[in-house]
PDB file of C-alpha atoms in Angstrom:
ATOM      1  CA  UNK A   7      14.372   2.654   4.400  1.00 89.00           C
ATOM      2  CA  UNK A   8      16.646   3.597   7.418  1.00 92.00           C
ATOM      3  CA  UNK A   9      19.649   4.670   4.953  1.00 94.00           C
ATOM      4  CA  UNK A  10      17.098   7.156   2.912  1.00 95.00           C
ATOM      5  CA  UNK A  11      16.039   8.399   6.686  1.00 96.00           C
ATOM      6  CA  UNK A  12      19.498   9.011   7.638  1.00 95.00           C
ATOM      7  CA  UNK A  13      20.787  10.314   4.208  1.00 96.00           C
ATOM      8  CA  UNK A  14      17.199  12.934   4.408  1.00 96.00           C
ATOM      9  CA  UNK A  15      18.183  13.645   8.476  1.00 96.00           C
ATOM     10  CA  UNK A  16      22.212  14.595   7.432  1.00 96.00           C
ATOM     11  CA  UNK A  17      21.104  16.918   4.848  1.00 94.00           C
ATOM     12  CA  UNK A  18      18.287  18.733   6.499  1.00 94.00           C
ATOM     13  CA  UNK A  19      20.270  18.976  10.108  1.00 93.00           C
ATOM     14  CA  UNK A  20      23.858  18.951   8.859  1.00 91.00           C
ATOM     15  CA  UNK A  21      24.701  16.357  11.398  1.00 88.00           C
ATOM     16  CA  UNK A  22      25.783  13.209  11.878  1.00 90.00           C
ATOM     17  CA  UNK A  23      23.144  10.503  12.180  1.00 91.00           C
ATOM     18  CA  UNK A  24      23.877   6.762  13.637  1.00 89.00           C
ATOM     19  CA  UNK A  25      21.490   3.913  12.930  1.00 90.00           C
ATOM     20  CA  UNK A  26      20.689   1.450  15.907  1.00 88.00           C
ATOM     21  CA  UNK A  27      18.492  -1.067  15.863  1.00 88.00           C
ATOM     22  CA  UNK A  28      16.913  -2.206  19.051  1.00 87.00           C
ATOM     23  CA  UNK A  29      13.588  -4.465  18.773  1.00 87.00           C
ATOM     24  CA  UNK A  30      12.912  -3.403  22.813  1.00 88.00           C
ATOM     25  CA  UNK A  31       9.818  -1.530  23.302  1.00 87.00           C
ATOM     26  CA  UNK A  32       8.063  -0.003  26.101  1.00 92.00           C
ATOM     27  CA  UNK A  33       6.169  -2.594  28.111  1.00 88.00           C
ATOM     28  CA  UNK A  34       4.042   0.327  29.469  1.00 95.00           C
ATOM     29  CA  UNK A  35       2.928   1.896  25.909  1.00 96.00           C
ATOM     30  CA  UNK A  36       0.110  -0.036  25.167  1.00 96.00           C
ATOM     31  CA  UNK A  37      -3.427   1.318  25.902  1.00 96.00           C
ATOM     32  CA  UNK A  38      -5.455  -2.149  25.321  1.00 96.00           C
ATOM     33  CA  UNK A  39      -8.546   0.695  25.723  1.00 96.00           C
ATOM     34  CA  UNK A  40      -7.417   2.536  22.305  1.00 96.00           C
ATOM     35  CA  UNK A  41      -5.328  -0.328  21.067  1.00 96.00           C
ATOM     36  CA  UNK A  42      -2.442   1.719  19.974  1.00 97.00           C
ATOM     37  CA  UNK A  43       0.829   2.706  22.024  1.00 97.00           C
ATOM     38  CA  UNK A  44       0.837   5.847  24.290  1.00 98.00           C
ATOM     39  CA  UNK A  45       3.870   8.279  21.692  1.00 97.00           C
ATOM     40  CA  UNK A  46       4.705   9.872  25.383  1.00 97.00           C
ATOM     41  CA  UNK A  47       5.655   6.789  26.517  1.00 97.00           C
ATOM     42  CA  UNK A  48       7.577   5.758  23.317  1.00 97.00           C
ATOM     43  CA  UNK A  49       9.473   9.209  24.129  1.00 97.00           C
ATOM     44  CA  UNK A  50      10.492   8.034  27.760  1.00 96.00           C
ATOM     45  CA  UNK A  51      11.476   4.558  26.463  1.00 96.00           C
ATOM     46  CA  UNK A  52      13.992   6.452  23.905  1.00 95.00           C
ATOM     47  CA  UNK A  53      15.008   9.042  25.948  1.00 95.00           C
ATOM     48  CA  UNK A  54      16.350   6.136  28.867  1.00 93.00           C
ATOM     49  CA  UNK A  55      17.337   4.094  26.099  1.00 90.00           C
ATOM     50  CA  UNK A  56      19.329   6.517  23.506  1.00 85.00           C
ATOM     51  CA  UNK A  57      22.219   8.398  23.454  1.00 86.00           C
ATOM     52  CA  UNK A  58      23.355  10.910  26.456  1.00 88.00           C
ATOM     53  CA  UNK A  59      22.682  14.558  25.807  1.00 86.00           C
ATOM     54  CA  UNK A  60      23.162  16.432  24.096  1.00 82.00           C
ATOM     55  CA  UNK A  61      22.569  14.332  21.089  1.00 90.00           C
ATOM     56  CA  UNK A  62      18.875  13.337  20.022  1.00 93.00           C
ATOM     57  CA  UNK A  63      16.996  10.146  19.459  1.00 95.00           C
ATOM     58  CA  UNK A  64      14.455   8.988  16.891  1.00 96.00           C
ATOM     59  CA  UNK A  65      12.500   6.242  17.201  1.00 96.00           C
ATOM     60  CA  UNK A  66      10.852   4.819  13.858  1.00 96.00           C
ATOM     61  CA  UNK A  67       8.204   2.100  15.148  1.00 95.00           C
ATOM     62  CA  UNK A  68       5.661   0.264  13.242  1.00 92.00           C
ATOM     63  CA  UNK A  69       3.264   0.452  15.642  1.00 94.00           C
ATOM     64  CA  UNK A  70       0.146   2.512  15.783  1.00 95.00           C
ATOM     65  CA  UNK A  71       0.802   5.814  18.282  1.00 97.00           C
ATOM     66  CA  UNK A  72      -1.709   8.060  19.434  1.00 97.00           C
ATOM     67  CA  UNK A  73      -1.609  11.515  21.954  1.00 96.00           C
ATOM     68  CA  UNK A  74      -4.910  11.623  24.282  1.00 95.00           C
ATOM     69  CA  UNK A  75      -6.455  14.208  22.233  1.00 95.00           C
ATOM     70  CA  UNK A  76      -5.988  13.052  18.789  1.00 95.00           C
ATOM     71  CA  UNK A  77      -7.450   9.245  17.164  1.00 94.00           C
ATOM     72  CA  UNK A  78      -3.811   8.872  16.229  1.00 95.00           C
ATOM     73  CA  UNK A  79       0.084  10.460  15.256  1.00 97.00           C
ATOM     74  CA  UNK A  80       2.213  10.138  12.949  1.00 96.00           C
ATOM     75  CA  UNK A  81       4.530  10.630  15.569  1.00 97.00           C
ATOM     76  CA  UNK A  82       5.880  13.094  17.891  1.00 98.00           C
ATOM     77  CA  UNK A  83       8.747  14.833  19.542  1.00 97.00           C
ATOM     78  CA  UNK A  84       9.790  16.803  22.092  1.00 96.00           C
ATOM     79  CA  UNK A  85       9.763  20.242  21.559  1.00 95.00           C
ATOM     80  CA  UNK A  86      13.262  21.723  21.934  1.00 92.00           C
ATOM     81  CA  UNK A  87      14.106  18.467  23.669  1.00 93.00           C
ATOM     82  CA  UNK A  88      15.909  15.340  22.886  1.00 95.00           C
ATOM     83  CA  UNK A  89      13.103  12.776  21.647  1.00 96.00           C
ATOM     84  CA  UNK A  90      11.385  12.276  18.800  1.00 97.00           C
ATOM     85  CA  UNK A  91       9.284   8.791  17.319  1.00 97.00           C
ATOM     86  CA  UNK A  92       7.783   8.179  14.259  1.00 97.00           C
ATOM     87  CA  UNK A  93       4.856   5.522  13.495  1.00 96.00           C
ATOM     88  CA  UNK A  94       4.950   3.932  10.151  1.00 94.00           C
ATOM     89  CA  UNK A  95       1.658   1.992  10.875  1.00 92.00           C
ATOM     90  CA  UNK A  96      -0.654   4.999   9.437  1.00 92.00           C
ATOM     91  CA  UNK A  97       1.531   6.305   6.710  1.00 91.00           C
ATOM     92  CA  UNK A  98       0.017   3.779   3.810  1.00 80.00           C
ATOM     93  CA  UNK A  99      -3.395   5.438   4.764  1.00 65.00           C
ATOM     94  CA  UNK A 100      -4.986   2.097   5.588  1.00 61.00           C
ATOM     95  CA  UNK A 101      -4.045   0.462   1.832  1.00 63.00           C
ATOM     96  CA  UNK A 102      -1.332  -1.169   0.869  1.00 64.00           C
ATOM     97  CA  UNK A 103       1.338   1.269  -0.024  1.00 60.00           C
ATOM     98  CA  UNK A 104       2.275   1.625  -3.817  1.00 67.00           C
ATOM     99  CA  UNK A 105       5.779   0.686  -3.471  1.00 84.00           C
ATOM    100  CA  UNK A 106       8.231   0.877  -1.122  1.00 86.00           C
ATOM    101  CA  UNK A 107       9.968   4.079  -2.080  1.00 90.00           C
ATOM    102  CA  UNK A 108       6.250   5.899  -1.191  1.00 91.00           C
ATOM    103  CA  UNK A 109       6.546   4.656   2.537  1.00 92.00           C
ATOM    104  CA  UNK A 110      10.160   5.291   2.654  1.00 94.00           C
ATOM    105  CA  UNK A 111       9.501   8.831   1.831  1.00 95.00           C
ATOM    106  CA  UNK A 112       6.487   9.115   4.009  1.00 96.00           C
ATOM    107  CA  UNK A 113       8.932   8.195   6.743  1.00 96.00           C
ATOM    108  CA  UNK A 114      11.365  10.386   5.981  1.00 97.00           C
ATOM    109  CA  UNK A 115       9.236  13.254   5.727  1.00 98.00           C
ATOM    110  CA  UNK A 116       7.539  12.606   8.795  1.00 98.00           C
ATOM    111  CA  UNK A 117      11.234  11.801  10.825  1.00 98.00           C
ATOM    112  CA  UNK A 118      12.449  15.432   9.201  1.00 98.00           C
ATOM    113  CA  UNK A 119       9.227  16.854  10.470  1.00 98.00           C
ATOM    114  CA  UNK A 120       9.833  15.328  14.179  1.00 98.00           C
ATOM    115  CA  UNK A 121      13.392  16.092  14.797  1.00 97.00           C
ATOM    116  CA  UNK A 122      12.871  19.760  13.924  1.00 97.00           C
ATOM    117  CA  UNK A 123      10.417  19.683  16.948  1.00 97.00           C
ATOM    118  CA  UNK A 124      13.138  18.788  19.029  1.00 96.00           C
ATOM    119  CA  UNK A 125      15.356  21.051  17.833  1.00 95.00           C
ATOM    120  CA  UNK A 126      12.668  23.422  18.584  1.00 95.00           C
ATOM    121  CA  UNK A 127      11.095  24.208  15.357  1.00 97.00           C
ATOM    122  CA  UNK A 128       7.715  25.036  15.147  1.00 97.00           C
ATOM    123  CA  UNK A 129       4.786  23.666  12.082  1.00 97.00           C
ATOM    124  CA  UNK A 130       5.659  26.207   8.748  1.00 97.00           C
ATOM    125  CA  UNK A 131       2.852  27.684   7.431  1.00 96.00           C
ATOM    126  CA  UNK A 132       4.403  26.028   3.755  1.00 95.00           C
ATOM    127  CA  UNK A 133       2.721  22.735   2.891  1.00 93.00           C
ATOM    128  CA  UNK A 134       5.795  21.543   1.071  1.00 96.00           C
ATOM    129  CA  UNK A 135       8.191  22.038   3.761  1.00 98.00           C
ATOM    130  CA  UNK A 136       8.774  19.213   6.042  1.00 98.00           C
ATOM    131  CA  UNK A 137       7.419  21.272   8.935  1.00 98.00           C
ATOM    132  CA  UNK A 138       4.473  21.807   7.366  1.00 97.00           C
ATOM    133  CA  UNK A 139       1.204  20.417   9.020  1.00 95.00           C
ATOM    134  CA  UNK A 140       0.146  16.978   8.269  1.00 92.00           C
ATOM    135  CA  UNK A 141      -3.081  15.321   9.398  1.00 92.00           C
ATOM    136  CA  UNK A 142      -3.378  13.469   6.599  1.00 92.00           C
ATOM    137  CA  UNK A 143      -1.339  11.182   4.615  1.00 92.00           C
ATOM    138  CA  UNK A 144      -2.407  13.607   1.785  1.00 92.00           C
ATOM    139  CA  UNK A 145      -0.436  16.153   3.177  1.00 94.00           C
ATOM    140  CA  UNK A 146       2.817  14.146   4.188  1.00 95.00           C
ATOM    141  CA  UNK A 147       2.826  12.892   0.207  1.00 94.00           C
ATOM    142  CA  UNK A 148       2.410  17.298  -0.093  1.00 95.00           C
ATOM    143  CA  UNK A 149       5.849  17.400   1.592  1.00 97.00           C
ATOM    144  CA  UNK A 150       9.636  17.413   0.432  1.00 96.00           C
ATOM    145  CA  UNK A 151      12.140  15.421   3.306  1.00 96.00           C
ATOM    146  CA  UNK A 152      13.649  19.013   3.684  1.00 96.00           C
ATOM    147  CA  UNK A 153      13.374  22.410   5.659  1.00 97.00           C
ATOM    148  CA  UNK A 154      12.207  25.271   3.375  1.00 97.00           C
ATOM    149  CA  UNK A 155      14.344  28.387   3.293  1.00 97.00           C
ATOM    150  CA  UNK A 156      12.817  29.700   6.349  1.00 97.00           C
ATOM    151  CA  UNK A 157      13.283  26.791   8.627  1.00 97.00           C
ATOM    152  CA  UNK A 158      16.631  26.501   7.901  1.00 97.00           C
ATOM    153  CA  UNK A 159      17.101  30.177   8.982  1.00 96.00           C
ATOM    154  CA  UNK A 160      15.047  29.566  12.363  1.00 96.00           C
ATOM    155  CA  UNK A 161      17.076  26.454  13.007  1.00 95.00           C
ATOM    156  CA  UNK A 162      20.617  28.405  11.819  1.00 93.00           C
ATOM    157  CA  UNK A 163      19.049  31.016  14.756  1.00 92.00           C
ATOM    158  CA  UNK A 164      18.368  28.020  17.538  1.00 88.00           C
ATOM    159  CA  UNK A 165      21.883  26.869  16.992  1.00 81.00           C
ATOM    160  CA  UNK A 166      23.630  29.955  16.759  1.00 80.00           C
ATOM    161  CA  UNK A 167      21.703  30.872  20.063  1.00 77.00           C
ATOM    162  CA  UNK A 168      22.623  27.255  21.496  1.00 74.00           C
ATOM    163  CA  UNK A 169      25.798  26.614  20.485  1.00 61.00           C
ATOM    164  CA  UNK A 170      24.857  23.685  18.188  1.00 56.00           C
TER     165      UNK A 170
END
């Protein structure tokens, strides 16, 4: 699964992507009131834990992440900043997932969808593109791992504007 994320994060980003693997999480991140890990705190944890700027971390956890206003996340990132994490606990919808490939995609997707947060890219108004809305697993399985035409151009802009 983590060589179809990378191979999905090189083509969309044009950059180079370096698996870790690190079974360390947060000791802070659980909320034994919701049950699920606090995704803000999953950010901190990656952002003392990964690579020094300017590169950017991604975190793919299995565990179930949720933001205080929403039941749960797919995952999140920081906009324009260096963190993103992905959950793969709520991508097989609560059934067991077809096949592998499915959740591999789903995760891929969803990891295309948060590290063009932190590179600063808003959702697309497209339901195919990876930046696309998704509050369902419905709509991740509407998605392609990639940035649709216009993305690319807003994220060609960011760079140009940033220097990389």
């Amino acid at each position: 699964m983590l060589e179809h994320v990378r191979a999905h994060l090189t083509g969309a980003f044009r950059a180079e992507v370096a698996l870790h693997h690190d079974p360390r999480r947060p000791a802070d991140a659980w909320d034994a009131r919701r049950r699920q890990h606090s995704s803000k705190k999953m950010l901190s944890f990656l952002l003392e834990q990964g690579p020094p700027p300017p590169a950017r971390v991604l975190g793919i956890t299995d565990q179930d992440l949720f933001i205080p206003i929403l039941t749960f996340v797919f995952g999140e990132a920081q906009l324009g900043g260096r963190a993103a994490v992905v959950s793969t606990a709520r991508l097989d919808d609560g059934v067991p997932v077809v096949s592998p490939r499915v959740l591999a995609e789903r995760v891929a997707i969803e990891c295309v969808h948060e590290v063009g947060h932190a590179y600063g890219l808003l959702h697309c108004a497209s339901p195919r593109c990876a930046m696309g809305r998704s509050p369902s697993v419905r709509d991740v399985d509407a998605k392609k791992p990639q940035l649709c035409r216009d993305c690319l151009s807003r994220l060609a802009e960011r760079n140009d504007r940033s220097g990389g």
